[in-house]
PDB file of C-alpha atoms in Angstrom:
ATOM      1  CA  MET A   1       0.000   0.000   0.000  1.00 60.00           C
ATOM      2  CA  PRO A   2      -0.605   2.350  -1.640  1.00 65.00           C
ATOM      3  CA  ALA A   3      -1.122   1.535  -5.298  1.00 71.00           C
ATOM      4  CA  VAL A   4      -0.812   5.100  -6.657  1.00 84.00           C
ATOM      5  CA  THR A   5       2.212   7.063  -5.523  1.00 86.00           C
ATOM      6  CA  VAL A   6       5.069   9.307  -6.686  1.00 87.00           C
ATOM      7  CA  GLU A   7       8.783   9.301  -5.967  1.00 86.00           C
ATOM      8  CA  ASN A   8       8.912  12.989  -5.030  1.00 89.00           C
ATOM      9  CA  PRO A   9       5.734  14.469  -3.492  1.00 89.00           C
ATOM     10  CA  LEU A  10       7.315  17.935  -3.635  1.00 88.00           C
ATOM     11  CA  SER A  11       6.885  17.815  -7.422  1.00 93.00           C
ATOM     12  CA  LEU A  12       3.088  17.977  -6.864  1.00 96.00           C
ATOM     13  CA  PRO A  13       0.861  20.967  -6.097  1.00 95.00           C
ATOM     14  CA  ARG A  14       1.017  21.711  -2.378  1.00 96.00           C
ATOM     15  CA  VAL A  15      -1.972  22.418  -0.168  1.00 96.00           C
ATOM     16  CA  SER A  16      -2.407  23.799   3.325  1.00 93.00           C
ATOM     17  CA  ALA A  17      -4.970  25.626   5.431  1.00 95.00           C
ATOM     18  CA  PRO A  18      -4.646  29.340   6.255  1.00 93.00           C
ATOM     19  CA  ALA A  19      -2.835  29.993   9.508  1.00 91.00           C
ATOM     20  CA  ASP A  20      -5.949  31.582  11.029  1.00 94.00           C
ATOM     21  CA  ALA A  21      -8.316  28.737  10.018  1.00 95.00           C
ATOM     22  CA  ARG A  22     -10.590  27.539  12.811  1.00 96.00           C
ATOM     23  CA  GLN A  23      -9.509  24.003  13.651  1.00 97.00           C
ATOM     24  CA  ARG A  24     -12.147  21.289  13.949  1.00 98.00           C
ATOM     25  CA  PRO A  25     -12.010  19.603  17.372  1.00 98.00           C
ATOM     26  CA  VAL A  26     -12.167  15.832  17.776  1.00 98.00           C
ATOM     27  CA  LEU A  27     -15.563  14.764  19.129  1.00 98.00           C
ATOM     28  CA  HIS A  28     -15.202  11.005  19.137  1.00 97.00           C
ATOM     29  CA  VAL A  29     -12.887   8.100  18.275  1.00 98.00           C
ATOM     30  CA  ALA A  30     -14.530   4.758  17.439  1.00 97.00           C
ATOM     31  CA  THR A  31     -12.942   1.329  16.950  1.00 97.00           C
ATOM     32  CA  ALA A  32     -14.261  -0.665  13.993  1.00 97.00           C
ATOM     33  CA  PRO A  33     -15.452  -4.200  14.787  1.00 95.00           C
ATOM     34  CA  GLN A  34     -14.341  -6.990  12.488  1.00 92.00           C
ATOM     35  CA  GLY A  35     -16.615  -9.342  10.590  1.00 86.00           C
ATOM     36  CA  LEU A  36     -17.175 -11.215   7.343  1.00 83.00           C
ATOM     37  CA  GLU A  37     -19.008 -10.013   4.249  1.00 82.00           C
ATOM     38  CA  GLY A  38     -20.232 -11.591   1.005  1.00 77.00           C
ATOM     39  CA  GLU A  39     -18.895 -15.104   0.588  1.00 74.00           C
ATOM     40  CA  GLY A  40     -16.640 -14.701   3.624  1.00 76.00           C
ATOM     41  CA  PHE A  41     -14.022 -12.001   3.040  1.00 79.00           C
ATOM     42  CA  PRO A  42     -12.885 -10.089   6.172  1.00 85.00           C
ATOM     43  CA  VAL A  43     -14.045  -6.509   6.763  1.00 90.00           C
ATOM     44  CA  ARG A  44     -13.841  -3.795   9.391  1.00 95.00           C
ATOM     45  CA  ARG A  45     -17.054  -1.772   9.874  1.00 96.00           C
ATOM     46  CA  ALA A  46     -15.493   1.675  10.009  1.00 97.00           C
ATOM     47  CA  PHE A  47     -18.560   3.638  11.161  1.00 96.00           C
ATOM     48  CA  ALA A  48     -20.031   1.165  13.650  1.00 94.00           C
ATOM     49  CA  GLY A  49     -21.109   2.914  16.850  1.00 92.00           C
ATOM     50  CA  ILE A  50     -21.054   6.440  15.369  1.00 96.00           C
ATOM     51  CA  ASP A  51     -24.282   8.457  15.596  1.00 95.00           C
ATOM     52  CA  TYR A  52     -25.797   8.968  12.124  1.00 94.00           C
ATOM     53  CA  ARG A  53     -26.060  12.726  12.670  1.00 94.00           C
ATOM     54  CA  TYR A  54     -22.265  12.833  12.340  1.00 96.00           C
ATOM     55  CA  LEU A  55     -22.223  10.550   9.256  1.00 97.00           C
ATOM     56  CA  ASP A  56     -24.947  12.005   6.991  1.00 97.00           C
ATOM     57  CA  PRO A  57     -24.706  11.684   3.939  1.00 97.00           C
ATOM     58  CA  PHE A  58     -22.546   8.583   4.507  1.00 97.00           C
ATOM     59  CA  ILE A  59     -24.249   5.343   5.499  1.00 97.00           C
ATOM     60  CA  MET A  60     -21.456   2.858   6.113  1.00 96.00           C
ATOM     61  CA  MET A  61     -17.878   2.059   5.120  1.00 97.00           C
ATOM     62  CA  ASP A  62     -16.078  -1.292   5.120  1.00 95.00           C
ATOM     63  CA  GLN A  63     -12.335  -1.799   4.990  1.00 95.00           C
ATOM     64  CA  MET A  64     -12.027  -5.000   2.956  1.00 90.00           C
ATOM     65  CA  GLY A  65      -8.951  -6.925   4.048  1.00 83.00           C
ATOM     66  CA  GLU A  66      -6.002  -6.379   4.123  1.00 88.00           C
ATOM     67  CA  VAL A  67      -5.621 -10.131   3.541  1.00 87.00           C
ATOM     68  CA  GLU A  68      -3.127 -12.326   1.687  1.00 88.00           C
ATOM     69  CA  TYR A  69      -5.140 -15.137   0.106  1.00 89.00           C
ATOM     70  CA  ALA A  70      -3.721 -18.581  -0.525  1.00 89.00           C
ATOM     71  CA  PRO A  71      -4.585 -20.276  -3.852  1.00 91.00           C
ATOM     72  CA  GLY A  72      -8.289 -21.112  -3.974  1.00 89.00           C
ATOM     73  CA  GLU A  73      -9.203 -18.707  -1.142  1.00 87.00           C
ATOM     74  CA  PRO A  74     -10.204 -15.379  -2.830  1.00 84.00           C
ATOM     75  CA  LYS A  75     -13.870 -14.531  -2.271  1.00 83.00           C
ATOM     76  CA  GLY A  76     -16.409 -11.964  -3.472  1.00 85.00           C
ATOM     77  CA  THR A  77     -20.144 -11.401  -3.166  1.00 86.00           C
ATOM     78  CA  PRO A  78     -23.040 -13.324  -4.731  1.00 89.00           C
ATOM     79  CA  TRP A  79     -25.662 -11.531  -6.843  1.00 92.00           C
ATOM     80  CA  HIS A  80     -27.507  -9.020  -4.646  1.00 93.00           C
ATOM     81  CA  PRO A  81     -29.800  -5.978  -5.090  1.00 95.00           C
ATOM     82  CA  HIS A  82     -29.298  -2.277  -4.291  1.00 96.00           C
ATOM     83  CA  ARG A  83     -31.586   0.752  -4.400  1.00 97.00           C
ATOM     84  CA  GLY A  84     -31.484   4.356  -3.191  1.00 97.00           C
ATOM     85  CA  PHE A  85     -27.781   5.117  -2.745  1.00 97.00           C
ATOM     86  CA  GLU A  86     -24.285   4.970  -4.279  1.00 95.00           C
ATOM     87  CA  THR A  87     -21.418   2.552  -3.615  1.00 94.00           C
ATOM     88  CA  VAL A  88     -17.822   3.730  -3.929  1.00 94.00           C
ATOM     89  CA  THR A  89     -15.344   0.839  -4.134  1.00 93.00           C
ATOM     90  CA  TYR A  90     -11.675   1.852  -3.855  1.00 94.00           C
ATOM     91  CA  MET A  91      -9.277  -1.005  -4.643  1.00 93.00           C
ATOM     92  CA  ILE A  92      -5.895  -0.365  -3.051  1.00 93.00           C
ATOM     93  CA  ASP A  93      -4.252  -3.732  -3.702  1.00 90.00           C
ATOM     94  CA  GLY A  94      -5.615  -6.675  -5.686  1.00 89.00           C
ATOM     95  CA  ILE A  95      -8.226  -7.013  -8.398  1.00 90.00           C
ATOM     96  CA  MET A  96     -12.021  -7.376  -8.536  1.00 89.00           C
ATOM     97  CA  ASN A  97     -14.568  -7.840 -11.330  1.00 90.00           C
ATOM     98  CA  HIS A  98     -18.035  -6.307 -11.111  1.00 88.00           C
ATOM     99  CA  ARG A  99     -21.168  -6.899 -13.187  1.00 87.00           C
ATOM    100  CA  ASP A 100     -24.823  -5.882 -12.968  1.00 86.00           C
ATOM    101  CA  SER A 101     -28.243  -6.823 -14.332  1.00 87.00           C
ATOM    102  CA  HIS A 102     -28.266  -3.772 -16.649  1.00 81.00           C
ATOM    103  CA  GLY A 103     -25.207  -4.973 -18.576  1.00 79.00           C
ATOM    104  CA  GLY A 104     -22.702  -2.764 -16.773  1.00 78.00           C
ATOM    105  CA  GLY A 105     -19.449  -4.021 -15.357  1.00 79.00           C
ATOM    106  CA  GLY A 106     -15.692  -3.953 -15.489  1.00 86.00           C
ATOM    107  CA  THR A 107     -12.529  -4.619 -13.526  1.00 91.00           C
ATOM    108  CA  ILE A 108     -10.863  -2.512 -10.853  1.00 91.00           C
ATOM    109  CA  THR A 109      -7.334  -3.068  -9.649  1.00 91.00           C
ATOM    110  CA  ASP A 110      -4.527  -1.269  -7.798  1.00 90.00           C
ATOM    111  CA  GLY A 111      -5.632   2.312  -7.141  1.00 92.00           C
ATOM    112  CA  ASP A 112      -8.870   2.191  -9.195  1.00 93.00           C
ATOM    113  CA  THR A 113     -12.292   3.304  -7.967  1.00 93.00           C
ATOM    114  CA  GLN A 114     -15.652   1.974  -9.149  1.00 91.00           C
ATOM    115  CA  TRP A 115     -18.544   4.351  -8.425  1.00 90.00           C
ATOM    116  CA  MET A 116     -21.962   2.761  -8.794  1.00 91.00           C
ATOM    117  CA  THR A 117     -25.146   4.796  -8.505  1.00 92.00           C
ATOM    118  CA  ALA A 118     -27.778   2.168  -7.727  1.00 94.00           C
ATOM    119  CA  GLY A 119     -30.614   4.694  -7.976  1.00 95.00           C
ATOM    120  CA  SER A 120     -33.914   2.958  -8.813  1.00 96.00           C
ATOM    121  CA  GLY A 121     -32.300  -0.434  -8.423  1.00 95.00           C
ATOM    122  CA  LEU A 122     -30.269  -3.242  -9.949  1.00 95.00           C
ATOM    123  CA  LEU A 123     -28.703  -6.605  -9.196  1.00 95.00           C
ATOM    124  CA  HIS A 124     -24.944  -6.625  -8.767  1.00 91.00           C
ATOM    125  CA  ILE A 125     -22.064  -9.051  -8.234  1.00 91.00           C
ATOM    126  CA  GLU A 126     -18.435  -8.505  -7.233  1.00 89.00           C
ATOM    127  CA  ALA A 127     -16.034 -11.397  -7.671  1.00 87.00           C
ATOM    128  CA  PRO A 128     -12.284 -12.035  -7.973  1.00 87.00           C
ATOM    129  CA  PRO A 129     -11.195 -13.074 -11.475  1.00 88.00           C
ATOM    130  CA  GLU A 130     -10.488 -16.753 -12.020  1.00 88.00           C
ATOM    131  CA  ALA A 131      -6.731 -16.160 -12.300  1.00 88.00           C
ATOM    132  CA  LEU A 132      -6.640 -14.630  -8.812  1.00 85.00           C
ATOM    133  CA  VAL A 133      -8.673 -17.506  -7.376  1.00 87.00           C
ATOM    134  CA  VAL A 134      -6.116 -19.933  -8.815  1.00 89.00           C
ATOM    135  CA  SER A 135      -3.023 -18.006  -7.720  1.00 92.00           C
ATOM    136  CA  GLY A 136      -4.145 -16.295  -4.524  1.00 90.00           C
ATOM    137  CA  GLY A 137      -2.735 -12.908  -3.648  1.00 88.00           C
ATOM    138  CA  LEU A 138      -3.185  -9.641  -1.766  1.00 87.00           C
ATOM    139  CA  PHE A 139      -6.657  -8.123  -1.411  1.00 88.00           C
ATOM    140  CA  HIS A 140      -7.276  -4.718   0.189  1.00 91.00           C
ATOM    141  CA  GLY A 141      -9.826  -1.993  -0.423  1.00 92.00           C
ATOM    142  CA  LEU A 142     -12.660   0.154   0.861  1.00 95.00           C
ATOM    143  CA  GLN A 143     -16.351   0.299   0.077  1.00 95.00           C
ATOM    144  CA  LEU A 144     -18.242   3.445   1.035  1.00 97.00           C
ATOM    145  CA  TRP A 145     -22.033   3.856   0.847  1.00 97.00           C
ATOM    146  CA  VAL A 146     -23.250   7.397   0.055  1.00 97.00           C
ATOM    147  CA  ASN A 147     -26.914   8.253   0.485  1.00 97.00           C
ATOM    148  CA  LEU A 148     -28.969   9.894  -2.251  1.00 97.00           C
ATOM    149  CA  PRO A 149     -31.542  12.616  -1.550  1.00 96.00           C
ATOM    150  CA  ALA A 150     -35.185  11.682  -2.071  1.00 97.00           C
ATOM    151  CA  LYS A 151     -35.321  13.435  -5.438  1.00 96.00           C
ATOM    152  CA  ASP A 152     -32.522  11.205  -6.813  1.00 97.00           C
ATOM    153  CA  LYS A 153     -33.308   7.845  -5.219  1.00 97.00           C
ATOM    154  CA  MET A 154     -35.198   6.556  -8.255  1.00 97.00           C
ATOM    155  CA  MET A 155     -32.827   7.890 -10.915  1.00 96.00           C
ATOM    156  CA  ALA A 156     -31.475   5.513 -13.563  1.00 94.00           C
ATOM    157  CA  PRO A 157     -28.443   3.471 -12.418  1.00 92.00           C
ATOM    158  CA  ARG A 158     -25.010   4.520 -13.700  1.00 88.00           C
ATOM    159  CA  TYR A 159     -21.282   3.787 -13.300  1.00 87.00           C
ATOM    160  CA  GLN A 160     -18.132   5.811 -13.061  1.00 87.00           C
ATOM    161  CA  ASP A 161     -14.902   3.854 -13.451  1.00 88.00           C
ATOM    162  CA  ILE A 162     -12.073   6.009 -12.106  1.00 91.00           C
ATOM    163  CA  GLY A 163      -8.653   4.642 -13.016  1.00 91.00           C
ATOM    164  CA  GLY A 164      -5.899   5.139 -10.470  1.00 91.00           C
ATOM    165  CA  GLY A 165      -4.114   7.452 -12.886  1.00 90.00           C
ATOM    166  CA  LYS A 166      -7.066   9.861 -12.844  1.00 93.00           C
ATOM    167  CA  VAL A 167      -7.027  10.723  -9.141  1.00 95.00           C
ATOM    168  CA  LYS A 168      -5.720  14.179  -8.283  1.00 96.00           C
ATOM    169  CA  LEU A 169      -2.336  13.915  -6.545  1.00 96.00           C
ATOM    170  CA  LEU A 170      -1.327  16.635  -4.094  1.00 97.00           C
ATOM    171  CA  SER A 171       1.269  17.157  -1.388  1.00 97.00           C
ATOM    172  CA  SER A 172       1.402  18.845   1.987  1.00 96.00           C
ATOM    173  CA  ALA A 173       3.521  21.991   2.199  1.00 91.00           C
ATOM    174  CA  ASP A 174       6.644  20.111   3.333  1.00 93.00           C
ATOM    175  CA  GLY A 175       6.132  16.998   1.207  1.00 95.00           C
ATOM    176  CA  GLY A 176       5.521  14.766   4.222  1.00 96.00           C
ATOM    177  CA  ALA A 177       2.013  13.798   3.118  1.00 97.00           C
ATOM    178  CA  LEU A 178       0.798  12.487  -0.236  1.00 96.00           C
ATOM    179  CA  LEU A 179      -2.889  13.116  -1.006  1.00 97.00           C
ATOM    180  CA  ARG A 180      -5.021  11.240  -3.542  1.00 96.00           C
ATOM    181  CA  VAL A 181      -8.254  13.164  -4.133  1.00 96.00           C
ATOM    182  CA  ILE A 182     -10.903  10.722  -5.376  1.00 95.00           C
ATOM    183  CA  ALA A 183     -13.882  13.082  -5.176  1.00 95.00           C
ATOM    184  CA  GLY A 184     -14.582  16.641  -4.126  1.00 95.00           C
ATOM    185  CA  GLU A 185     -12.343  19.663  -3.858  1.00 94.00           C
ATOM    186  CA  ILE A 186      -9.327  20.405  -1.693  1.00 95.00           C
ATOM    187  CA  ASP A 187      -7.914  23.948  -1.750  1.00 93.00           C
ATOM    188  CA  GLY A 188      -9.160  24.479  -5.316  1.00 93.00           C
ATOM    189  CA  HIS A 189      -8.032  21.069  -6.623  1.00 96.00           C
ATOM    190  CA  GLN A 190     -10.835  18.843  -7.905  1.00 95.00           C
ATOM    191  CA  GLY A 191     -10.998  15.039  -7.784  1.00 95.00           C
ATOM    192  CA  PRO A 192     -12.492  13.039 -10.683  1.00 94.00           C
ATOM    193  CA  GLY A 193     -15.517  11.519  -8.915  1.00 91.00           C
ATOM    194  CA  VAL A 194     -18.858  13.097  -9.867  1.00 86.00           C
ATOM    195  CA  THR A 195     -21.282  13.033  -6.950  1.00 82.00           C
ATOM    196  CA  HIS A 196     -25.008  13.697  -6.622  1.00 84.00           C
ATOM    197  CA  THR A 197     -24.517  14.421  -2.941  1.00 87.00           C
ATOM    198  CA  PRO A 198     -21.556  16.815  -2.488  1.00 92.00           C
ATOM    199  CA  ILE A 199     -18.716  14.957  -0.763  1.00 95.00           C
ATOM    200  CA  THR A 200     -14.936  14.982  -0.428  1.00 97.00           C
ATOM    201  CA  MET A 201     -12.965  11.718  -0.310  1.00 97.00           C
ATOM    202  CA  LEU A 202      -9.191  11.388  -0.221  1.00 97.00           C
ATOM    203  CA  HIS A 203      -6.576   8.824   0.728  1.00 97.00           C
ATOM    204  CA  VAL A 204      -3.577  10.311   2.552  1.00 97.00           C
ATOM    205  CA  SER A 205      -0.183   8.726   3.253  1.00 96.00           C
ATOM    206  CA  LEU A 206       1.799  10.514   5.976  1.00 97.00           C
ATOM    207  CA  THR A 207       5.461   9.712   6.534  1.00 96.00           C
ATOM    208  CA  PRO A 208       6.529   9.189  10.173  1.00 97.00           C
ATOM    209  CA  GLY A 209       6.232  12.445  12.119  1.00 97.00           C
ATOM    210  CA  ALA A 210       4.495  14.317   9.273  1.00 97.00           C
ATOM    211  CA  GLN A 211       1.534  16.617   9.898  1.00 97.00           C
ATOM    212  CA  LEU A 212      -1.215  17.620   7.477  1.00 97.00           C
ATOM    213  CA  THR A 213      -3.626  20.525   7.968  1.00 97.00           C
ATOM    214  CA  LEU A 214      -6.249  20.982   5.255  1.00 97.00           C
ATOM    215  CA  PRO A 215      -8.965  23.554   4.652  1.00 97.00           C
ATOM    216  CA  TRP A 216     -12.372  21.932   5.034  1.00 96.00           C
ATOM    217  CA  PRO A 217     -15.754  23.211   3.813  1.00 92.00           C
ATOM    218  CA  PRO A 218     -17.643  24.627   6.815  1.00 90.00           C
ATOM    219  CA  GLY A 219     -20.933  23.118   5.580  1.00 93.00           C
ATOM    220  CA  PHE A 220     -19.491  19.580   5.411  1.00 97.00           C
ATOM    221  CA  ASN A 221     -19.021  17.100   8.211  1.00 97.00           C
ATOM    222  CA  ALA A 222     -15.528  15.627   8.644  1.00 98.00           C
ATOM    223  CA  LEU A 223     -14.372  12.068   9.351  1.00 98.00           C
ATOM    224  CA  ALA A 224     -11.037  10.275   9.320  1.00 98.00           C
ATOM    225  CA  TYR A 225     -10.390   6.526   9.199  1.00 98.00           C
ATOM    226  CA  ALA A 226      -6.981   4.912   9.719  1.00 98.00           C
ATOM    227  CA  MET A 227      -6.331   2.001   7.369  1.00 96.00           C
ATOM    228  CA  ALA A 228      -2.792   1.354   8.649  1.00 95.00           C
ATOM    229  CA  GLY A 229      -0.364   2.836  11.155  1.00 96.00           C
ATOM    230  CA  ARG A 230      -0.955   5.226  14.011  1.00 97.00           C
ATOM    231  CA  GLY A 231      -1.058   8.927  14.697  1.00 98.00           C
ATOM    232  CA  THR A 232      -3.197  11.728  16.122  1.00 98.00           C
ATOM    233  CA  ALA A 233      -6.133  13.877  15.061  1.00 98.00           C
ATOM    234  CA  GLY A 234      -6.833  17.549  15.733  1.00 97.00           C
ATOM    235  CA  THR A 235      -4.510  20.120  17.218  1.00 95.00           C
ATOM    236  CA  GLU A 236      -5.275  18.534  20.594  1.00 96.00           C
ATOM    237  CA  GLY A 237      -3.419  15.399  19.430  1.00 97.00           C
ATOM    238  CA  ARG A 238      -6.133  12.777  19.995  1.00 98.00           C
ATOM    239  CA  PRO A 239      -4.541   9.347  19.331  1.00 98.00           C
ATOM    240  CA  PHE A 240      -6.028   7.017  16.736  1.00 98.00           C
ATOM    241  CA  ARG A 241      -4.674   3.982  14.922  1.00 97.00           C
ATOM    242  CA  SER A 242      -5.418   1.362  12.307  1.00 96.00           C
ATOM    243  CA  GLY A 243      -9.086   0.344  12.431  1.00 96.00           C
ATOM    244  CA  GLN A 244     -10.274   3.507  14.199  1.00 98.00           C
ATOM    245  CA  SER A 245     -12.475   6.377  12.976  1.00 98.00           C
ATOM    246  CA  VAL A 246     -12.381  10.008  14.086  1.00 98.00           C
ATOM    247  CA  VAL A 247     -15.399  12.328  14.171  1.00 98.00           C
ATOM    248  CA  PHE A 248     -14.501  16.020  13.917  1.00 98.00           C
ATOM    249  CA  GLY A 249     -16.652  18.930  15.071  1.00 98.00           C
ATOM    250  CA  ASP A 250     -17.287  22.261  13.372  1.00 97.00           C
ATOM    251  CA  GLY A 251     -14.559  24.436  11.908  1.00 97.00           C
ATOM    252  CA  ASP A 252     -12.635  25.409   8.786  1.00 96.00           C
ATOM    253  CA  ALA A 253      -9.674  22.991   8.895  1.00 97.00           C
ATOM    254  CA  VAL A 254      -8.764  19.421   9.866  1.00 98.00           C
ATOM    255  CA  THR A 255      -5.400  18.215  11.140  1.00 98.00           C
ATOM    256  CA  VAL A 256      -3.913  14.713  11.274  1.00 98.00           C
ATOM    257  CA  ARG A 257      -0.382  13.756  12.254  1.00 98.00           C
ATOM    258  CA  ALA A 258       1.619  10.523  11.977  1.00 98.00           C
ATOM    259  CA  ASP A 259       3.501   9.203  14.979  1.00 97.00           C
ATOM    260  CA  ALA A 260       7.274   9.400  14.651  1.00 96.00           C
ATOM    261  CA  SER A 261       7.457   5.602  14.866  1.00 95.00           C
ATOM    262  CA  GLN A 262       5.303   3.319  12.697  1.00 95.00           C
ATOM    263  CA  GLU A 263       4.893  -0.449  12.368  1.00 86.00           C
ATOM    264  CA  SER A 264       7.367  -2.224  10.097  1.00 82.00           C
ATOM    265  CA  ARG A 265       4.540  -3.693   7.994  1.00 81.00           C
ATOM    266  CA  SER A 266       3.206  -0.194   7.261  1.00 86.00           C
ATOM    267  CA  PRO A 267       5.933   2.454   7.012  1.00 92.00           C
ATOM    268  CA  ASP A 268       3.389   5.304   6.601  1.00 95.00           C
ATOM    269  CA  PHE A 269       0.218   6.361   8.388  1.00 97.00           C
ATOM    270  CA  GLU A 270      -2.574   5.613   5.865  1.00 96.00           C
ATOM    271  CA  VAL A 271      -5.727   7.676   6.424  1.00 98.00           C
ATOM    272  CA  VAL A 272      -8.980   8.209   4.525  1.00 98.00           C
ATOM    273  CA  LEU A 273     -10.482  11.688   5.007  1.00 98.00           C
ATOM    274  CA  LEU A 274     -14.191  12.079   4.262  1.00 98.00           C
ATOM    275  CA  GLY A 275     -16.645  14.927   4.336  1.00 97.00           C
ATOM    276  CA  GLY A 276     -20.083  15.615   2.926  1.00 97.00           C
ATOM    277  CA  ARG A 277     -22.966  18.042   2.997  1.00 96.00           C
ATOM    278  CA  PRO A 278     -25.653  16.460   5.188  1.00 97.00           C
ATOM    279  CA  ILE A 279     -28.857  15.632   3.322  1.00 97.00           C
ATOM    280  CA  GLY A 280     -30.975  16.159   6.423  1.00 96.00           C
ATOM    281  CA  GLU A 281     -33.789  13.818   5.380  1.00 97.00           C
ATOM    282  CA  PRO A 282     -35.270  10.803   7.197  1.00 96.00           C
ATOM    283  CA  MET A 283     -33.414   7.585   6.383  1.00 96.00           C
ATOM    284  CA  ALA A 284     -34.861   4.061   6.330  1.00 96.00           C
ATOM    285  CA  HIS A 285     -32.087   1.489   5.848  1.00 95.00           C
ATOM    286  CA  TYR A 286     -32.432  -2.272   5.770  1.00 94.00           C
ATOM    287  CA  GLY A 287     -29.974  -4.625   4.114  1.00 92.00           C
ATOM    288  CA  PRO A 288     -29.227  -3.559   0.528  1.00 94.00           C
ATOM    289  CA  PHE A 289     -31.847  -0.771   0.361  1.00 97.00           C
ATOM    290  CA  VAL A 290     -31.651   2.811   1.650  1.00 98.00           C
ATOM    291  CA  MET A 291     -34.862   4.843   1.335  1.00 98.00           C
ATOM    292  CA  ASN A 292     -36.654   7.640   3.199  1.00 98.00           C
ATOM    293  CA  THR A 293     -39.580   5.682   4.660  1.00 98.00           C
ATOM    294  CA  HIS A 294     -40.444   2.139   5.721  1.00 97.00           C
ATOM    295  CA  VAL A 295     -43.163   2.096   3.083  1.00 98.00           C
ATOM    296  CA  GLU A 296     -40.508   2.746   0.412  1.00 98.00           C
ATOM    297  CA  LEU A 297     -38.348  -0.011   1.907  1.00 97.00           C
ATOM    298  CA  ALA A 298     -41.238  -2.461   1.688  1.00 97.00           C
ATOM    299  CA  GLN A 299     -41.795  -1.430  -1.938  1.00 98.00           C
ATOM    300  CA  ALA A 300     -38.100  -2.027  -2.710  1.00 97.00           C
ATOM    301  CA  PHE A 301     -38.354  -5.591  -1.366  1.00 96.00           C
ATOM    302  CA  ASP A 302     -41.583  -6.168  -3.316  1.00 97.00           C
ATOM    303  CA  ASP A 303     -39.932  -4.868  -6.513  1.00 96.00           C
ATOM    304  CA  PHE A 304     -36.907  -7.106  -5.937  1.00 96.00           C
ATOM    305  CA  ARG A 305     -39.030 -10.224  -5.418  1.00 95.00           C
ATOM    306  CA  ALA A 306     -41.085  -9.374  -8.506  1.00 96.00           C
ATOM    307  CA  GLY A 307     -37.961  -9.073 -10.649  1.00 94.00           C
ATOM    308  CA  ARG A 308     -38.391  -5.346 -11.292  1.00 94.00           C
ATOM    309  CA  LEU A 309     -34.767  -4.637 -10.258  1.00 93.00           C
ATOM    310  CA  GLY A 310     -33.511  -6.863 -13.061  1.00 90.00           C
ATOM    311  CA  SER A 311     -32.492 -10.478 -13.362  1.00 87.00           C
ATOM    312  CA  VAL A 312     -29.261 -12.431 -13.276  1.00 85.00           C
ATOM    313  CA  PRO A 313     -27.869 -12.737 -16.823  1.00 77.00           C
ATOM    314  CA  ALA A 314     -28.577 -16.110 -18.444  1.00 66.00           C
ATOM    315  CA  ASP A 315     -24.884 -17.044 -18.631  1.00 69.00           C
ATOM    316  CA  GLU A 316     -24.626 -16.808 -14.817  1.00 66.00           C
ATOM    317  CA  ALA A 317     -28.084 -17.992 -13.750  1.00 55.00           C
TER     318      ALA A 317
END
């Protein structure tokens, strides 16, 4: 980790917050429980235990792996439905195929992002390619669920495939942090992801002892999740480490810092920074559907059972 990097971060545009920016305080640090998803691949539930008022418009995020599969072990998900939200799958290491009942699909590998707007609904499968199943190998990524406002929940499904080479690469002022902007804007620099709900998503690698302070939209919430390593959040220096999420309060800037000493298996502190403009609508979430009311949830299940979300292609049925 990571898949997309540069030899000299100082060759990139540099970003920093104004010296008088109002720092966001740390409100909460949560530890992600571990579990299994799909056909049995390991995940960490990054937002478990965090009040939804601090997450909106985000619903959930899983860290998938990091796991080194032996031959025959790689796993994915079976065919399953979605409606009412978007999935953002960021593949850091490894490879995954995806396919849906509308004929969409593709392959994402090291540093790629697959952005699926489920909208009115579809059936979807994510599976390792046969070659990876035979050989085994490293598997590591994230999947983020982003809610859609009521007016967009029944829009037509769509995909964005964002190759690793398309992410916006930036550096901190001293070159100690490498930023990969997947979506949203940081200090005037725009990521490639096109969102219905305004969000910012970036993957940051901080070298030991490095500090990063970024301007952050006042109307957005702010979250940090550590994928590897250890460090602190906020100017108050609240400790957090791999598998922990940070909830920030109000302000104009966020700060994270890497400890001077890191684990040998992860030389840098790897952090995902997330923010979004809260939708502020009621949310009804059950399984693969995210709607505004329980009546709409019941309709989603009825539509799925009646085949109105699509059907598994004949060559895979």
